[in-house]
Short mmCIF file of C-alpha atoms in Angstrom, two decimals:
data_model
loop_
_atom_site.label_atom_id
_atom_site.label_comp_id
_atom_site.label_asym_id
_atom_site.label_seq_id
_atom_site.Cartn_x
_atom_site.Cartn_y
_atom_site.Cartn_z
CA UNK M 1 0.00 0.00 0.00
CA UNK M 2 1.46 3.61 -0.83
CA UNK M 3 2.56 5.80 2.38
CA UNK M 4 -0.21 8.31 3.18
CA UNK M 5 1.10 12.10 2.72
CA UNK M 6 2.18 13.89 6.02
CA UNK M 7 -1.46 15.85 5.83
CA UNK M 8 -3.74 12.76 5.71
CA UNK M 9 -6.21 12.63 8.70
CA UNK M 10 -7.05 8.93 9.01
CA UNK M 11 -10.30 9.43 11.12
CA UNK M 12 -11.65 11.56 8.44
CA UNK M 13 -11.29 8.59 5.89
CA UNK M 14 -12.51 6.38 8.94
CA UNK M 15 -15.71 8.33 9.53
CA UNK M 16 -16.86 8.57 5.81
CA UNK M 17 -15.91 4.63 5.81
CA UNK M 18 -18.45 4.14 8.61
CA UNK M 19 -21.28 6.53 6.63
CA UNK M 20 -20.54 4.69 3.37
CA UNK M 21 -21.04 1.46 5.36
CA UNK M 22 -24.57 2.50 5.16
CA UNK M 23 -26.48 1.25 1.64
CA UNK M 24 -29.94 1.02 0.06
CA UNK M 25 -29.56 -2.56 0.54
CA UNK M 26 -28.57 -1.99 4.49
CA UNK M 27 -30.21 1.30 5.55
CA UNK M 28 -30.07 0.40 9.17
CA UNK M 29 -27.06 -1.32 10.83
CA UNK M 30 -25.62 -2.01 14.36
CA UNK M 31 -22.46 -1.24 15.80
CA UNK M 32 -20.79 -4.61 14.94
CA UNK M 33 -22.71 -4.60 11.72
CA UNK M 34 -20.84 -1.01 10.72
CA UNK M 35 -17.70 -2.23 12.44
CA UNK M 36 -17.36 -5.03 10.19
CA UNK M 37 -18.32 -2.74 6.87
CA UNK M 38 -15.62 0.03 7.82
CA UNK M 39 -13.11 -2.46 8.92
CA UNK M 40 -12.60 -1.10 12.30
CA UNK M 41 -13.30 -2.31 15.64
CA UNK M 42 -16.37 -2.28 17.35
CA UNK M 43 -15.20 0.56 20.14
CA UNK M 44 -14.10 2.49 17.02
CA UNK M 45 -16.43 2.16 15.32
CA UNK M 46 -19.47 3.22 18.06
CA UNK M 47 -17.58 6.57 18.26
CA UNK M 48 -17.63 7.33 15.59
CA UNK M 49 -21.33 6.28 14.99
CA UNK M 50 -22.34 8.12 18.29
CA UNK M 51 -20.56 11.39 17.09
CA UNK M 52 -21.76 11.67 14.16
CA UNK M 53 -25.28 10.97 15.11
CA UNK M 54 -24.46 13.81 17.81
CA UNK M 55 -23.74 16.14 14.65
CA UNK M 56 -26.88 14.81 12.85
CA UNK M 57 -25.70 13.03 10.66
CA UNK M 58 -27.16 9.34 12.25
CA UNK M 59 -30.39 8.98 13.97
CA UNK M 60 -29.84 5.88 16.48
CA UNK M 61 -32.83 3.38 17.07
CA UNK M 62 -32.20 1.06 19.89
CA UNK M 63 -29.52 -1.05 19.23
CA UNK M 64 -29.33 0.26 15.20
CA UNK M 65 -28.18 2.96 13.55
CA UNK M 66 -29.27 4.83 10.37
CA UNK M 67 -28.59 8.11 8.12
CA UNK M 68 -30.80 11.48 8.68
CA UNK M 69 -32.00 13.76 5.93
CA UNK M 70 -28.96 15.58 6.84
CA UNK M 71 -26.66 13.26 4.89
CA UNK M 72 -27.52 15.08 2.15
CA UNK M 73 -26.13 18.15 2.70
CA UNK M 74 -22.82 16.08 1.98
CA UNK M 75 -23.71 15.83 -1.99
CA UNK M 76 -26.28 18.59 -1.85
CA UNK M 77 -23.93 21.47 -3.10
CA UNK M 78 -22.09 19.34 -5.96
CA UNK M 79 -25.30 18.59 -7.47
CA UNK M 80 -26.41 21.86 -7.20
CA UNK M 81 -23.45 23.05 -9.21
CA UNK M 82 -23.84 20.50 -11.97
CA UNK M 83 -25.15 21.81 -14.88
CA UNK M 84 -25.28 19.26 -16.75
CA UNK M 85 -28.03 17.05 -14.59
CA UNK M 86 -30.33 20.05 -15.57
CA UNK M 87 -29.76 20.39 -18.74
CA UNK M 88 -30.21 16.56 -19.55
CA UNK M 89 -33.69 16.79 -17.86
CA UNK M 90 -36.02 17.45 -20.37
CA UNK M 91 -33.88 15.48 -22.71
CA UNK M 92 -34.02 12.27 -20.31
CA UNK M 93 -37.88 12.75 -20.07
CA UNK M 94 -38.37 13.00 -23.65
CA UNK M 95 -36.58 9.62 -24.10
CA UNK M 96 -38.08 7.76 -21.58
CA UNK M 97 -41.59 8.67 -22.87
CA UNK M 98 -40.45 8.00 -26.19
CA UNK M 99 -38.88 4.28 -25.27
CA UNK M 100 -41.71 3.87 -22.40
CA UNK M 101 -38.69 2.72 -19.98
CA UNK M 102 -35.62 4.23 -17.31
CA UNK M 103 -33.32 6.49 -18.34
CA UNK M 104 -30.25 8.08 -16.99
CA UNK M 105 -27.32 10.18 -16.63
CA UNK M 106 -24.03 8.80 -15.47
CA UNK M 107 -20.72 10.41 -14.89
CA UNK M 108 -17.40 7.83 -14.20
CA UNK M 109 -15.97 8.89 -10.41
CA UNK M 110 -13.39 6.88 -9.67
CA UNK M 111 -14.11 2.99 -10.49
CA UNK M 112 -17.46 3.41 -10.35
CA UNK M 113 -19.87 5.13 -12.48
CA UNK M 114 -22.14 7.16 -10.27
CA UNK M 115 -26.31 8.43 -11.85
CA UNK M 116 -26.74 12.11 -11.79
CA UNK M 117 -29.88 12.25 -13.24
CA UNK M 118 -32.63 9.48 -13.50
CA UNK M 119 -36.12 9.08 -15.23
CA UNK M 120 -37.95 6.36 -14.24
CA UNK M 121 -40.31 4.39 -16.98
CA UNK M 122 -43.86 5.30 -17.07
CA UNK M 123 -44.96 1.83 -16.70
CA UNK M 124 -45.40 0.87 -13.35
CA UNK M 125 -43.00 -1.51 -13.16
CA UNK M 126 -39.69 -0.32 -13.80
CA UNK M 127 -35.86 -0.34 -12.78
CA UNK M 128 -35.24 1.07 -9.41
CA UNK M 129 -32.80 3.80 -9.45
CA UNK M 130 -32.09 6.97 -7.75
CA UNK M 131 -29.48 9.93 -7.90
CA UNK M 132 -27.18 9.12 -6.34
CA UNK M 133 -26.63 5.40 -7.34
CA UNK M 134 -23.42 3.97 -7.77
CA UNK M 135 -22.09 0.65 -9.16
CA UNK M 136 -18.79 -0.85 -10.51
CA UNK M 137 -18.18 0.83 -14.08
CA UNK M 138 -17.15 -2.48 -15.26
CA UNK M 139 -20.04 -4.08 -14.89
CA UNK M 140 -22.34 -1.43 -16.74
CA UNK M 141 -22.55 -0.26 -20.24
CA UNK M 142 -22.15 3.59 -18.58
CA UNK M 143 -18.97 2.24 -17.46
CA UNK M 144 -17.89 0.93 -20.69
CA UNK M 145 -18.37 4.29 -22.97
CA UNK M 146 -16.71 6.06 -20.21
CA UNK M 147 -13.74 3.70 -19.83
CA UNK M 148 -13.51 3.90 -23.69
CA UNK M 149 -12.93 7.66 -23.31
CA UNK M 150 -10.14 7.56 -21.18
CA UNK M 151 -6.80 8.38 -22.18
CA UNK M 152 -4.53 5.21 -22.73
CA UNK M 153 -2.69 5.82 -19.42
CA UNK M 154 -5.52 6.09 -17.49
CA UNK M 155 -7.42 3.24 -18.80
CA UNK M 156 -4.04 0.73 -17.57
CA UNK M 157 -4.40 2.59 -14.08
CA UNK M 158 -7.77 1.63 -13.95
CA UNK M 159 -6.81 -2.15 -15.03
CA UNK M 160 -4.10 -2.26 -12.51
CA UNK M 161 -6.63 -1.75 -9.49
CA UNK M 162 -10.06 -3.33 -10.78
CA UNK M 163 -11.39 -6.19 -9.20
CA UNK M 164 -13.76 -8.01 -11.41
CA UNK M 165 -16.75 -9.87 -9.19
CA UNK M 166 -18.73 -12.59 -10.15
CA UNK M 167 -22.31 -10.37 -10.01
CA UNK M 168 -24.00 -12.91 -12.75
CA UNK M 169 -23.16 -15.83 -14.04
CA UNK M 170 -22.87 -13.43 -17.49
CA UNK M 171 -20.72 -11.06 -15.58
CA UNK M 172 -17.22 -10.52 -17.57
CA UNK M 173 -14.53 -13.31 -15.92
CA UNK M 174 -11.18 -11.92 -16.98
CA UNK M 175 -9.48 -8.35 -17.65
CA UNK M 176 -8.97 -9.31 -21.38
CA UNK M 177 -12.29 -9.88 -21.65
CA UNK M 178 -13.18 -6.63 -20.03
CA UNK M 179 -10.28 -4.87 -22.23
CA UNK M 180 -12.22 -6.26 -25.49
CA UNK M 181 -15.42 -4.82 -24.46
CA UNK M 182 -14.56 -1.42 -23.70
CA UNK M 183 -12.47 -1.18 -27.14
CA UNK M 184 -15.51 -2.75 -28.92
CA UNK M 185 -17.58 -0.18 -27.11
CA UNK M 186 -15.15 2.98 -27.43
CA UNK M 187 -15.76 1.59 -31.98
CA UNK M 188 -18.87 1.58 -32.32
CA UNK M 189 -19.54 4.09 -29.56
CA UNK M 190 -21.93 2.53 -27.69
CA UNK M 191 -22.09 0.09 -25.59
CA UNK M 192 -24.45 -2.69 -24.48
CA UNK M 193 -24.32 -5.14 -20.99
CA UNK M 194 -26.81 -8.15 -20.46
CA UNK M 195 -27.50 -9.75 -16.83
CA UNK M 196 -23.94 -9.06 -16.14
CA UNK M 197 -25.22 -6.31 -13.37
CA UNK M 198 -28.72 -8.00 -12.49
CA UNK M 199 -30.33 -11.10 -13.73
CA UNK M 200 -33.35 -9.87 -16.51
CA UNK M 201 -31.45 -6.28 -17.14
CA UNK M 202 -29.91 -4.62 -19.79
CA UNK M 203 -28.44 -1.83 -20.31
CA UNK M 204 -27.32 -0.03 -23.62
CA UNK M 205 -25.39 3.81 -23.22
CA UNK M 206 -24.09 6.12 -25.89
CA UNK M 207 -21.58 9.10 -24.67
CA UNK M 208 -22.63 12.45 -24.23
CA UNK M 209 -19.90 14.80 -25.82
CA UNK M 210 -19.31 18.41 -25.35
CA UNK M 211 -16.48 19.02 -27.91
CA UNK M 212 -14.70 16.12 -28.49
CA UNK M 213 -14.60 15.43 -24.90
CA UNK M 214 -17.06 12.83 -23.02
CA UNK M 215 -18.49 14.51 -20.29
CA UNK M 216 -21.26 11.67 -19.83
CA UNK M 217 -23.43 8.73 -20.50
CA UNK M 218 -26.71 8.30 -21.68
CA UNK M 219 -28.27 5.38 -20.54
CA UNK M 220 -31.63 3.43 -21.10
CA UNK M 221 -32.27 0.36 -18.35
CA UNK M 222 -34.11 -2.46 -20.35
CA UNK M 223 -35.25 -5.79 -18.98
CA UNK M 224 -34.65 -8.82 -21.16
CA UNK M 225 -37.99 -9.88 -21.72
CA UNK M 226 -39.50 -6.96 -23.65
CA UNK M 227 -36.20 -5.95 -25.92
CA UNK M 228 -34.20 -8.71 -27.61
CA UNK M 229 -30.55 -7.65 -27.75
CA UNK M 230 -30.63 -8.33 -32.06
CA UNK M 231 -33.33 -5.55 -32.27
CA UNK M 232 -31.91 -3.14 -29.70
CA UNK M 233 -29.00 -1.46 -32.17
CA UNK M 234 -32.16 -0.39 -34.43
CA UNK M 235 -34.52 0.43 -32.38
CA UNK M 236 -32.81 1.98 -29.15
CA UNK M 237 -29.06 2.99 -30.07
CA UNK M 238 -30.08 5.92 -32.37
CA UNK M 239 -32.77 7.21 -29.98
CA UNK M 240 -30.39 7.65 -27.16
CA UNK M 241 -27.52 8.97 -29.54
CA UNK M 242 -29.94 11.61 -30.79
CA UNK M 243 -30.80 12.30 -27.02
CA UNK M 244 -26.99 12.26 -25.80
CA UNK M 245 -26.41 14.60 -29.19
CA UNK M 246 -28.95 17.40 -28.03
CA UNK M 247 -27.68 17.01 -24.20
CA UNK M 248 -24.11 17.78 -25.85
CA UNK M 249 -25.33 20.89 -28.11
CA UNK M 250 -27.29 22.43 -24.79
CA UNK M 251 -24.28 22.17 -22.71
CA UNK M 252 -22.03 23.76 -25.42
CA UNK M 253 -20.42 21.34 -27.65
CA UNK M 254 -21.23 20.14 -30.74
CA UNK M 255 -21.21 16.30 -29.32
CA UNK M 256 -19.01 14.86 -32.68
CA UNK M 257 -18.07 11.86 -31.25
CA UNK M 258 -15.71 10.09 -29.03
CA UNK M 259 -12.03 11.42 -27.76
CA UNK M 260 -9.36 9.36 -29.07
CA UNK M 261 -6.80 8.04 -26.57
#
């Protein structure tokens, strides 16, 4: 592991570890339960749970804790600055009418890609995702257009720290395989992932462009059983291109395509 810099403050890291311990999938957690997600002890870690419920930021509940509206605040201010969430809106809403299913904005932070902007479908059953969201950018077809983007250099850093999981028994099993993907999707320019996230989803993303810079991915969430994959290049890929083209004009660029590593 590289030395931390002389400035590093290890509880800070420590007491986001503890909030991050806290997931749609495990909202409410107990001291040993949080302990064990920020690998820390369980003294440690009820400090740190007990201050930062002290500062708002928790509510505790008996023997569980769990985050307050407050938690927010923490993201509030960078979404609020985003321009680009807004602009996509109408876009977005326009394409999930069109296609009668989810459809997003994604930006790549890190190794993840992360949705700053969400439709849901009009039907009533649909794909459940929020602002806020954030999963492996392997694993999506987000990911893929925005690891496609990177420069050269930064796409081997990437490589050099990914773990690939076994999500799905579809889910990608090697870093070649992975490699080959992203060029074939950084090609074409567009990308499409079945069941390798969730059994019975798709996904298919084009990049939004300002310049000849991606900024961006358009994404539409599809489940298996209503879109065959042989009809979705037709039918779906242009649709979100021309949707991820407009989103590129409105944020001032004229959304020509992919950067080159």
């Amino acid at each position: 592991m590289d030395e931390q810099p002389a400035y590093f403050v290890k509880s800070v890291e420590k007491a986001f570890d503890v909030l991050r311990a806290f997931t749609p999938n495990a909202p409410r957690l107990t001291v040993s339960q949080v302990a064990a997600a920020a690998d820390t002890t369980r003294a440690s870690a009820r400090r740190f749970l007990l201050t930062l419920a002290d500062l708002g930021y928790l509510r505790a509940d008996g023997a569980h804790f769990e985050l307050t509206a407050r938690s927010l605040d923490i993201g509030r201010s960078f979404l609020a600055n985003l321009e680009l969430p807004a602009i996509a809106d109408r876009h977005l809403k326009a394409l999930a009418s069109e296609l009668n299913e989810t459809t997003s904005l994604c930006i790549l932070d890190g190794a993840d890609v992360v949705y700053v902007a969400c439709v849901p479908s009009p039907r009533l059953l649909s794909v459940t995702i929020t602002v806020g969201t954030r999963f492996p950018a392997w694993a999506t077809s987000m990911g893929r257009v925005l690891l496609g983007a990177l420069t050269e250099p930064d796409l081997q850093a990437y490589f050099e720290t990914v773990r690939l999981q076994k999500l799905t028994e579809h889910s990608v099993a090697s870093l070649d395989q992975l490699r080959t993907e992203i060029d074939r999707a950084r090609s074409r320019g567009w990308a499409m992932v079945s069941q390798e996230l969730e059994e019975g989803l798709r996904g298919v993303a084009v990049p939004v462009c300002r310049g000849h810079d991606v900024v961006a991915a358009v994404n539409v969430s599809l489940q298996t059983h209503r879109s065959p994959a042989e009809d979705i290049e037709k039918s779906v890929v242009p649709r979100l291109q021309q949707a991820a083209r407009q989103i590129g004009l409105d944020y001032g660029g004229d959304a020509s395509g992919l950067r080159r590593a």
